[in-house]
Amino acid sequence: CTVHKVASDGIWHNAALTTYSGSSFDMTGASRADYAISCASVGSTTVEWGSGEVATIEAGTFGSNTGSEETDLGNAPPKPASLTGLNDASVDGTFSITMSGAKINRKMWDEDVPLGVVPYGGIYEWTIGGTGAHPYHQHLYHMLIVEPGGCGFHQEGEFYDTLSASGSCRVRFYAIDIGQRMVLVSTFSRDMTCHSIKQTLFSSTSFIHIIALPRSRPRR
């Protein structure tokens, strides 16, 4: 079977849908992905995650459904304004995030004290580090990878909401459409999903306030 990864963390890829093909793909515990799979002959193949089998794909004729001979993946649908034009846009602010143990930017969780404040409606560029041992996940806004050459298995020019890479990684996001607490989560291990009970024991959490302020940039 031929496998193409066509979307990451719920967002269609910007590159042609046949760009990222292979037999194995890296993911963190909090990652999601969509794949297009085409099998040229009748048979079965397994899908593995970690060291175990999680699914079996059966290729063949089943009842009245004979499948399709179509192999062209076509094009991804248009993206909303919040996910377009970020690569060439001027940024309204920069910020650095560093993961370490149970802390983000050397601060423990405090439900009353945000890590920072971001004006609603701006485009921001953040540099995020320490995600190799502590994968990073942010709510509300997907991040565009703008680090030249990408960050580990996160491709330059694609959107993600979860990041795990050695070294630091530059990303951009557009704080639009919704404004509230922007929760930031770092898991202790790449093998743990941030959405689990273990999160409270082996992760760090913080938040950024997204607030409305007068600004000159028109809404796109």
Coordinates of N, CA and C in Angstrom, one line a residue:
C1 N 0.8 -1.2 0.0 CA 0.0 0.0 0.0 C 0.9 1.3 0.0
T2 N 0.4 2.3 -0.6 CA 1.0 3.6 -0.6 C 0.3 4.5 0.4
V3 N 1.1 5.2 1.2 CA 0.6 6.0 2.3 C 1.1 7.4 2.1
H4 N 0.1 8.4 2.2 CA 0.5 9.8 2.1 C -0.1 10.4 3.4
K5 N 0.7 11.2 4.1 CA 0.2 12.0 5.2 C -0.3 13.3 4.6
V6 N -1.6 13.6 4.8 CA -2.2 14.7 4.1 C -2.6 15.9 5.1
A7 N -2.6 15.6 6.4 CA -3.0 16.6 7.3 C -2.3 16.4 8.7
S8 N -2.0 17.4 9.4 CA -1.4 17.3 10.7 C -2.3 18.1 11.7
D9 N -2.6 17.5 12.9 CA -3.3 18.1 13.9 C -4.6 18.8 13.4
G10 N -5.3 18.1 12.5 CA -6.6 18.6 12.0 C -6.5 19.6 10.9
I11 N -5.3 20.0 10.4 CA -5.2 21.0 9.3 C -4.5 20.4 8.1
W12 N -5.2 20.6 6.9 CA -4.6 20.1 5.7 C -3.3 20.7 5.4
H13 N -2.4 19.9 4.8 CA -1.0 20.4 4.5 C -1.1 21.4 3.4
N14 N -0.1 22.4 3.5 CA 0.0 23.4 2.4 C 0.7 22.8 1.2
A15 N 1.6 21.9 1.4 CA 2.3 21.2 0.3 C 1.3 20.3 -0.5
A16 N 1.7 19.9 -1.7 CA 0.8 19.0 -2.5 C 0.6 17.8 -1.6
L17 N -0.6 17.2 -1.8 CA -1.0 16.1 -0.9 C -0.2 14.8 -1.0
T18 N 0.6 14.8 -2.1 CA 1.4 13.6 -2.3 C 2.8 13.8 -1.8
T19 N 3.1 15.0 -1.2 CA 4.5 15.3 -0.8 C 5.0 14.4 0.3
Y20 N 4.2 14.1 1.3 CA 4.8 13.4 2.5 C 4.3 12.0 2.4
S21 N 5.1 11.1 1.8 CA 4.7 9.7 1.7 C 5.8 8.8 2.3
G22 N 5.4 7.6 2.7 CA 6.3 6.8 3.4 C 5.6 5.6 4.0
S23 N 6.4 4.8 4.7 CA 5.9 3.6 5.4 C 5.8 3.8 6.9
S24 N 6.5 4.9 7.4 CA 6.4 5.2 8.8 C 6.4 6.7 9.0
F25 N 5.8 7.2 10.1 CA 5.7 8.6 10.3 C 5.8 8.9 11.8
D26 N 6.6 9.9 12.2 CA 6.8 10.2 13.6 C 5.6 11.1 14.1
M27 N 5.2 10.8 15.3 CA 4.2 11.6 16.0 C 4.5 11.7 17.5
T28 N 4.0 12.7 18.2 CA 4.1 12.7 19.6 C 2.8 12.1 20.2
G29 N 2.7 12.0 21.5 CA 1.6 11.4 22.1 C 0.3 12.3 21.9
A30 N 0.5 13.6 21.7 CA -0.7 14.5 21.5 C -0.9 14.8 20.0
S31 N -0.1 14.3 19.1 CA -0.3 14.6 17.7 C -1.5 13.9 17.1
R32 N -2.1 14.4 16.1 CA -3.1 13.8 15.2 C -2.7 13.9 13.8
A33 N -3.1 13.0 13.0 CA -2.7 13.0 11.6 C -3.8 12.3 10.7
D34 N -3.9 12.7 9.4 CA -4.8 12.1 8.5 C -3.9 11.5 7.3
Y35 N -4.3 10.4 6.9 CA -3.5 9.7 5.9 C -4.4 9.2 4.7
A36 N -3.9 9.3 3.5 CA -4.6 8.7 2.3 C -3.8 7.4 2.0
I37 N -4.5 6.3 1.9 CA -3.9 5.0 1.7 C -4.5 4.4 0.5
S38 N -3.6 3.9 -0.4 CA -4.0 3.3 -1.6 C -3.3 1.9 -1.7
C39 N -4.1 0.9 -1.9 CA -3.5 -0.5 -2.0 C -3.7 -1.0 -3.4
A40 N -2.7 -1.4 -4.1 CA -2.8 -1.9 -5.5 C -3.3 -3.3 -5.6
S41 N -3.3 -4.1 -4.6 CA -3.7 -5.5 -4.7 C -4.5 -5.9 -3.5
V42 N -5.2 -7.0 -3.7 CA -6.0 -7.6 -2.6 C -5.1 -8.1 -1.5
G43 N -5.5 -7.9 -0.3 CA -4.7 -8.4 0.8 C -4.9 -7.6 2.1
S44 N -4.0 -7.7 3.0 CA -4.2 -7.0 4.3 C -2.8 -6.5 4.7
T45 N -2.9 -5.4 5.5 CA -1.6 -4.8 6.1 C -2.0 -4.2 7.4
T46 N -1.0 -4.1 8.3 CA -1.3 -3.7 9.7 C -0.8 -2.3 9.9
V47 N -1.4 -1.6 10.8 CA -0.9 -0.3 11.2 C -0.4 -0.4 12.7
E48 N 0.8 0.1 12.9 CA 1.5 -0.1 14.2 C 1.7 1.3 14.8
W49 N 1.6 1.3 16.1 CA 1.9 2.5 16.9 C 2.8 2.1 18.0
G50 N 4.1 2.6 18.1 CA 5.0 2.1 19.1 C 5.4 0.7 18.7
S51 N 5.2 -0.2 19.6 CA 5.6 -1.6 19.4 C 4.4 -2.5 19.2
G52 N 3.2 -1.9 19.0 CA 2.0 -2.8 18.9 C 1.2 -2.5 17.7
E53 N 0.4 -3.5 17.2 CA -0.5 -3.3 16.1 C -1.8 -2.6 16.6
V54 N -2.3 -1.6 15.9 CA -3.5 -0.9 16.4 C -4.6 -1.0 15.4
A55 N -4.3 -1.5 14.2 CA -5.4 -1.6 13.2 C -4.9 -2.5 12.0
T56 N -5.9 -3.0 11.3 CA -5.6 -3.9 10.1 C -6.4 -3.3 9.0
I57 N -5.7 -3.1 7.8 CA -6.4 -2.6 6.6 C -6.6 -3.8 5.7
E58 N -7.8 -4.0 5.3 CA -8.2 -5.1 4.3 C -8.4 -4.5 3.0
A59 N -7.7 -4.8 2.0 CA -7.9 -4.3 0.6 C -8.5 -5.4 -0.2
G60 N -9.6 -5.1 -0.9 CA -10.2 -6.0 -1.8 C -11.6 -5.6 -2.1
T61 N -12.5 -6.6 -2.5 CA -13.8 -6.3 -2.9 C -14.8 -6.8 -1.8
F62 N -15.6 -5.9 -1.3 CA -16.5 -6.3 -0.2 C -18.0 -5.9 -0.6
G63 N -18.8 -7.0 -0.8 CA -20.2 -6.8 -1.2 C -20.2 -6.0 -2.5
S64 N -21.1 -5.0 -2.6 CA -21.3 -4.3 -3.9 C -20.2 -3.2 -4.0
N65 N -19.4 -2.9 -3.0 CA -18.4 -1.8 -3.0 C -17.1 -2.4 -3.6
T66 N -16.8 -2.1 -4.8 CA -15.6 -2.6 -5.4 C -14.4 -1.7 -5.3
G67 N -14.6 -0.6 -4.5 CA -13.5 0.3 -4.3 C -13.3 1.3 -5.5
S68 N -12.3 2.0 -5.6 CA -12.0 3.0 -6.6 C -10.7 2.8 -7.2
E69 N -10.6 3.1 -8.5 CA -9.3 3.1 -9.2 C -8.6 4.5 -9.2
E70 N -9.3 5.5 -8.5 CA -8.8 6.8 -8.5 C -7.6 6.9 -7.6
T71 N -6.5 7.5 -8.1 CA -5.2 7.6 -7.4 C -4.8 9.1 -7.2
D72 N -5.5 10.0 -7.9 CA -5.2 11.4 -7.7 C -5.8 11.9 -6.5
L73 N -5.0 12.5 -5.6 CA -5.5 13.0 -4.3 C -6.2 14.4 -4.4
G74 N -5.9 15.0 -5.6 CA -6.5 16.3 -5.8 C -5.8 17.4 -4.9
N75 N -6.6 18.4 -4.6 CA -6.0 19.5 -3.8 C -6.8 19.7 -2.5
A76 N -6.1 20.2 -1.5 CA -6.7 20.5 -0.2 C -7.7 21.6 -0.4
P77 N -8.7 21.7 0.4 CA -9.7 22.8 0.4 C -9.0 24.1 0.9
P78 N -9.6 25.2 0.5 CA -9.0 26.5 1.0 C -9.0 26.6 2.5
K79 N -8.0 27.3 3.0 CA -7.9 27.5 4.4 C -8.6 28.8 4.8
P80 N -9.0 29.0 6.1 CA -9.6 30.2 6.6 C -8.5 31.3 6.7
A81 N -8.9 32.6 6.8 CA -8.0 33.7 6.8 C -7.0 33.5 8.0
S82 N -7.4 32.9 9.1 CA -6.5 32.8 10.2 C -5.3 31.9 9.9
L83 N -5.4 31.1 8.8 CA -4.3 30.2 8.5 C -3.7 30.5 7.1
T84 N -3.8 31.7 6.7 CA -3.2 32.1 5.4 C -2.4 33.4 5.6
G85 N -1.3 33.5 4.8 CA -0.5 34.7 4.7 C 0.4 34.9 5.9
L86 N 0.6 34.0 6.8 CA 1.4 34.2 8.0 C 2.9 34.2 7.7
N87 N 3.3 33.5 6.7 CA 4.7 33.4 6.4 C 5.3 34.7 5.9
D88 N 4.5 35.5 5.2 CA 5.1 36.7 4.7 C 4.6 37.9 5.4
A89 N 3.8 37.8 6.5 CA 3.2 38.9 7.2 C 4.3 39.5 8.2
S90 N 4.1 40.8 8.5 CA 4.9 41.4 9.5 C 4.3 41.0 10.9
V91 N 5.1 40.7 11.8 CA 4.6 40.2 13.1 C 4.4 41.4 14.1
D92 N 3.4 41.2 15.0 CA 3.1 42.2 16.0 C 3.8 42.0 17.3
G93 N 4.5 40.9 17.4 CA 5.2 40.7 18.7 C 5.9 39.3 18.6
T94 N 7.0 39.2 19.5 CA 7.7 37.9 19.6 C 7.7 37.5 21.1
F95 N 8.0 36.2 21.3 CA 8.0 35.7 22.6 C 8.8 34.4 22.6
S96 N 9.4 34.1 23.7 CA 10.2 32.8 23.8 C 9.5 31.9 24.9
I97 N 9.4 30.6 24.6 CA 8.9 29.6 25.5 C 10.0 28.6 25.7
T98 N 10.2 28.2 26.9 CA 11.2 27.1 27.2 C 10.5 26.1 28.1
M99 N 10.6 24.8 27.8 CA 10.1 23.7 28.6 C 11.2 23.1 29.4
S100 N 10.9 22.9 30.7 CA 11.8 22.2 31.6 C 11.1 21.6 32.7
G101 N 11.1 20.3 32.8 CA 10.4 19.6 33.9 C 9.0 20.0 34.1
A102 N 8.6 20.4 35.3 CA 7.2 20.8 35.6 C 7.0 22.3 35.4
K103 N 7.9 23.0 34.7 CA 7.8 24.4 34.5 C 7.8 24.8 33.1
I104 N 7.2 26.0 32.8 CA 7.3 26.6 31.5 C 7.9 28.0 31.8
N105 N 9.0 28.3 31.1 CA 9.7 29.6 31.4 C 10.0 29.7 32.9
R106 N 10.4 28.6 33.5 CA 10.8 28.5 34.9 C 9.7 28.9 35.9
K107 N 8.5 28.8 35.5 CA 7.3 29.1 36.3 C 6.4 27.9 36.5
M108 N 6.0 27.7 37.7 CA 5.0 26.6 37.9 C 3.6 27.2 37.6
W109 N 2.6 26.3 37.5 CA 1.2 26.7 37.2 C 0.7 27.6 38.3
D110 N 0.1 28.6 37.9 CA -0.7 29.5 38.8 C -1.9 30.0 38.0
E111 N -3.1 29.6 38.5 CA -4.3 29.8 37.8 C -4.7 31.3 37.8
D112 N -4.0 32.1 38.6 CA -4.3 33.6 38.6 C -3.3 34.4 37.9
V113 N -2.1 33.8 37.5 CA -1.0 34.6 36.9 C -0.7 34.0 35.6
P114 N -1.0 34.7 34.5 CA -0.6 34.2 33.1 C 0.9 34.4 32.9
L115 N 1.3 33.6 31.9 CA 2.7 33.7 31.5 C 3.0 34.9 30.7
G116 N 1.9 35.5 30.2 CA 2.1 36.8 29.4 C 0.7 37.2 28.9
V117 N 0.7 38.3 28.2 CA -0.6 38.9 27.6 C -0.3 39.1 26.2
V118 N -1.3 38.7 25.3 CA -1.2 38.9 23.9 C -2.4 39.6 23.4
P119 N -2.3 40.7 22.7 CA -3.5 41.4 22.2 C -4.2 40.6 21.1
Y120 N -5.5 40.5 21.2 CA -6.3 39.8 20.2 C -6.1 40.5 18.8
G121 N -6.1 39.6 17.8 CA -6.0 40.1 16.4 C -4.7 40.3 15.8
G122 N -3.6 39.9 16.5 CA -2.3 40.1 16.0 C -1.7 38.8 15.5
I123 N -0.6 39.0 14.7 CA 0.2 37.8 14.3 C 1.5 37.8 15.1
Y124 N 1.8 36.7 15.7 CA 2.9 36.6 16.6 C 3.9 35.5 16.2
E125 N 5.2 35.8 16.5 CA 6.2 34.8 16.3 C 6.9 34.4 17.6
W126 N 6.8 33.1 17.9 CA 7.4 32.6 19.1 C 8.5 31.6 18.8
T127 N 9.5 31.6 19.7 CA 10.6 30.7 19.6 C 10.4 29.7 20.8
I128 N 10.2 28.4 20.5 CA 9.9 27.4 21.5 C 11.0 26.4 21.6
G129 N 11.5 26.2 22.8 CA 12.6 25.3 23.0 C 12.3 24.3 24.1
G130 N 13.2 23.3 24.2 CA 13.0 22.3 25.2 C 11.9 21.3 24.9
T131 N 11.5 21.2 23.7 CA 10.3 20.3 23.4 C 10.8 18.8 23.0
G132 N 12.1 18.6 23.0 CA 12.5 17.2 22.7 C 12.1 16.3 23.7
A133 N 12.4 16.6 25.0 CA 12.0 15.8 26.1 C 10.6 16.1 26.7
H134 N 10.1 17.3 26.3 CA 8.8 17.8 26.9 C 8.0 18.4 25.7
P135 N 7.3 17.5 24.9 CA 6.5 18.0 23.8 C 5.6 19.1 24.2
Y136 N 5.4 20.1 23.3 CA 4.6 21.3 23.6 C 3.3 21.2 22.8
H137 N 2.2 21.6 23.5 CA 0.9 21.7 22.9 C 0.2 22.9 23.3
Q138 N -0.3 23.7 22.3 CA -1.1 24.9 22.6 C -2.5 24.8 22.1
H139 N -3.4 25.4 22.9 CA -4.8 25.5 22.5 C -5.1 26.8 21.7
L140 N -6.3 26.8 21.1 CA -6.8 27.9 20.4 C -6.3 28.1 19.0
Y141 N -4.9 28.2 18.8 CA -4.4 28.6 17.5 C -3.3 27.6 17.1
H142 N -3.5 27.2 15.8 CA -2.4 26.4 15.2 C -1.2 27.2 14.9
M143 N 0.0 26.6 15.0 CA 1.2 27.2 14.7 C 1.8 26.9 13.3
L144 N 2.2 27.9 12.6 CA 2.9 27.7 11.3 C 4.4 27.6 11.6
I145 N 5.0 26.5 11.2 CA 6.5 26.4 11.3 C 7.2 27.3 10.3
V146 N 8.0 28.2 10.9 CA 8.7 29.1 10.0 C 10.2 29.0 10.2
E147 N 10.6 28.0 11.0 CA 12.1 27.7 11.2 C 12.6 27.2 9.9
P148 N 13.7 27.7 9.3 CA 14.2 27.2 8.1 C 14.6 25.7 8.2
G149 N 14.1 24.9 7.3 CA 14.3 23.5 7.3 C 13.4 22.7 8.2
G150 N 12.5 23.4 8.9 CA 11.6 22.7 9.8 C 12.2 22.4 11.2
C151 N 11.5 21.7 12.0 CA 11.9 21.4 13.3 C 11.6 19.9 13.6
G152 N 12.7 19.1 13.4 CA 12.5 17.6 13.5 C 11.6 17.1 12.4
F153 N 10.5 16.4 12.8 CA 9.6 15.9 11.8 C 8.4 16.9 11.5
H154 N 8.5 18.1 12.1 CA 7.5 19.1 11.8 C 8.1 20.0 10.6
Q155 N 7.3 19.9 9.5 CA 7.8 20.5 8.3 C 7.6 22.0 8.2
E156 N 8.6 22.7 7.7 CA 8.5 24.2 7.5 C 7.4 24.4 6.6
G157 N 6.6 25.4 6.9 CA 5.4 25.8 6.0 C 4.1 25.1 6.3
E158 N 4.1 24.2 7.3 CA 2.9 23.5 7.7 C 2.5 23.9 9.1
F159 N 1.2 23.6 9.4 CA 0.6 24.0 10.7 C 0.5 22.8 11.6
Y160 N 0.7 23.1 12.9 CA 0.6 22.1 13.9 C 0.1 22.8 15.2
D161 N -0.4 22.0 16.1 CA -0.7 22.5 17.5 C 0.1 21.8 18.5
T162 N 1.0 20.9 18.1 CA 1.9 20.1 19.0 C 3.3 20.1 18.4
L163 N 4.3 20.2 19.2 CA 5.6 20.4 18.7 C 6.6 19.5 19.6
S164 N 7.5 18.8 18.9 CA 8.5 18.0 19.7 C 9.7 18.0 18.7
A165 N 10.8 18.7 19.1 CA 12.0 18.7 18.3 C 13.2 19.1 19.2
S166 N 14.4 18.7 18.7 CA 15.6 19.1 19.4 C 15.9 20.6 19.1
G167 N 16.5 21.3 20.0 CA 16.8 22.7 19.7 C 15.5 23.5 19.8
S168 N 15.6 24.8 19.3 CA 14.5 25.7 19.3 C 13.8 25.7 18.0
C169 N 12.6 26.2 18.0 CA 11.8 26.2 16.8 C 11.0 27.5 16.7
R170 N 11.0 28.2 15.6 CA 10.3 29.4 15.4 C 8.9 29.1 14.7
V171 N 7.9 29.6 15.3 CA 6.5 29.4 14.8 C 5.8 30.7 14.8
R172 N 4.7 30.8 14.0 CA 3.8 31.9 14.0 C 2.4 31.5 14.1
F173 N 1.6 32.4 14.7 CA 0.1 32.1 14.7 C -0.6 33.4 14.7
Y174 N -1.9 33.4 14.3 CA -2.7 34.5 14.2 C -3.8 34.4 15.3
A175 N -3.7 35.4 16.2 CA -4.7 35.3 17.4 C -6.0 36.0 17.0
I176 N -6.8 35.2 16.3 CA -8.1 35.7 15.7 C -9.2 34.7 15.9
D177 N -10.4 35.1 15.8 CA -11.6 34.3 15.8 C -12.1 34.0 17.3
I178 N -11.1 33.8 18.2 CA -11.5 33.5 19.5 C -10.5 34.1 20.5
G179 N -10.9 34.6 21.6 CA -10.0 35.2 22.6 C -10.3 34.8 24.0
Q180 N -9.4 34.2 24.7 CA -9.7 33.8 26.1 C -8.3 33.3 26.6
R181 N -8.4 32.5 27.6 CA -7.1 31.9 28.1 C -6.6 30.9 27.0
M182 N -5.3 31.2 26.6 CA -4.7 30.3 25.7 C -3.8 29.3 26.5
V183 N -4.3 28.1 26.7 CA -3.6 27.1 27.5 C -2.4 26.5 26.8
L184 N -1.2 26.5 27.5 CA 0.0 25.9 27.0 C 0.3 24.6 27.9
V185 N 0.6 23.5 27.2 CA 0.8 22.3 27.9 C 2.1 21.7 27.4
S186 N 2.9 21.2 28.4 CA 4.1 20.4 28.0 C 4.1 19.1 28.7
T187 N 4.1 18.0 28.0 CA 4.1 16.7 28.6 C 5.5 16.3 29.0
F188 N 5.6 15.3 29.9 CA 6.9 14.9 30.4 C 7.6 14.0 29.5
S189 N 6.9 13.3 28.7 CA 7.5 12.3 27.8 C 6.8 12.3 26.5
R190 N 7.5 12.0 25.4 CA 6.9 11.9 24.1 C 5.8 10.8 24.0
D191 N 5.9 9.9 25.0 CA 5.0 8.7 25.0 C 3.7 9.0 25.7
M192 N 3.6 10.1 26.3 CA 2.4 10.4 27.0 C 1.5 11.5 26.3
T193 N 0.3 11.2 26.2 CA -0.6 12.2 25.6 C -0.9 13.3 26.6
C194 N -1.0 14.6 26.2 CA -1.2 15.6 27.1 C -2.7 15.6 27.6
H195 N -3.6 14.9 26.9 CA -4.9 14.8 27.4 C -5.1 13.4 28.1
S196 N -4.5 13.3 29.3 CA -4.6 12.1 30.1 C -4.4 12.5 31.5
I197 N -4.8 11.6 32.4 CA -4.7 11.8 33.8 C -3.2 12.0 34.2
K198 N -2.3 11.4 33.5 CA -0.9 11.6 33.7 C -0.4 13.0 33.5
Q199 N -1.2 13.8 32.8 CA -0.8 15.2 32.5 C -0.6 15.9 33.8
T200 N -1.4 15.7 34.8 CA -1.3 16.5 36.1 C -0.1 16.1 36.9
L201 N 0.5 14.9 36.6 CA 1.6 14.4 37.4 C 3.0 14.6 36.6
F202 N 2.9 14.6 35.3 CA 4.2 14.6 34.6 C 4.2 15.7 33.5
S203 N 3.6 16.8 33.7 CA 3.6 17.8 32.7 C 3.6 19.2 33.4
S204 N 3.9 20.2 32.6 CA 3.8 21.6 33.0 C 2.7 22.3 32.2
T205 N 2.0 23.2 32.9 CA 0.9 23.9 32.2 C 0.9 25.4 32.6
S206 N 0.6 26.2 31.6 CA 0.5 27.6 31.9 C -0.5 28.2 30.9
F207 N -0.7 29.5 30.9 CA -1.6 30.1 30.0 C -1.2 31.5 29.6
I208 N -1.7 31.9 28.5 CA -1.5 33.3 28.0 C -2.9 34.0 27.9
H209 N -3.0 35.2 28.4 CA -4.2 35.9 28.2 C -4.3 36.5 26.8
I210 N -5.4 36.3 26.1 CA -5.7 36.9 24.8 C -6.7 38.0 25.1
I211 N -6.3 39.3 25.0 CA -7.2 40.4 25.3 C -7.4 41.3 24.2
A212 N -8.5 42.0 24.2 CA -8.8 42.9 23.1 C -8.2 44.3 23.4
L213 N -7.4 44.8 22.4 CA -6.8 46.1 22.5 C -7.0 46.8 21.2
P214 N -7.1 48.2 21.2 CA -7.2 48.9 19.9 C -5.9 48.7 19.1
R215 N -6.1 48.4 17.8 CA -4.9 48.2 17.0 C -5.2 48.6 15.6
S216 N -4.1 48.8 14.8 CA -4.3 49.4 13.4 C -4.5 48.3 12.4
R217 N -4.0 47.0 12.6 CA -4.1 46.0 11.6 C -5.6 45.7 11.3
P218 N -6.0 45.8 10.0 CA -7.4 45.5 9.7 C -7.6 44.0 9.8
R219 N -8.8 43.6 10.1 CA -9.1 42.1 10.1 C -9.1 41.7 8.6
R220 N -8.5 40.5 8.4 CA -8.4 40.0 7.1 C -9.6 39.1 6.7

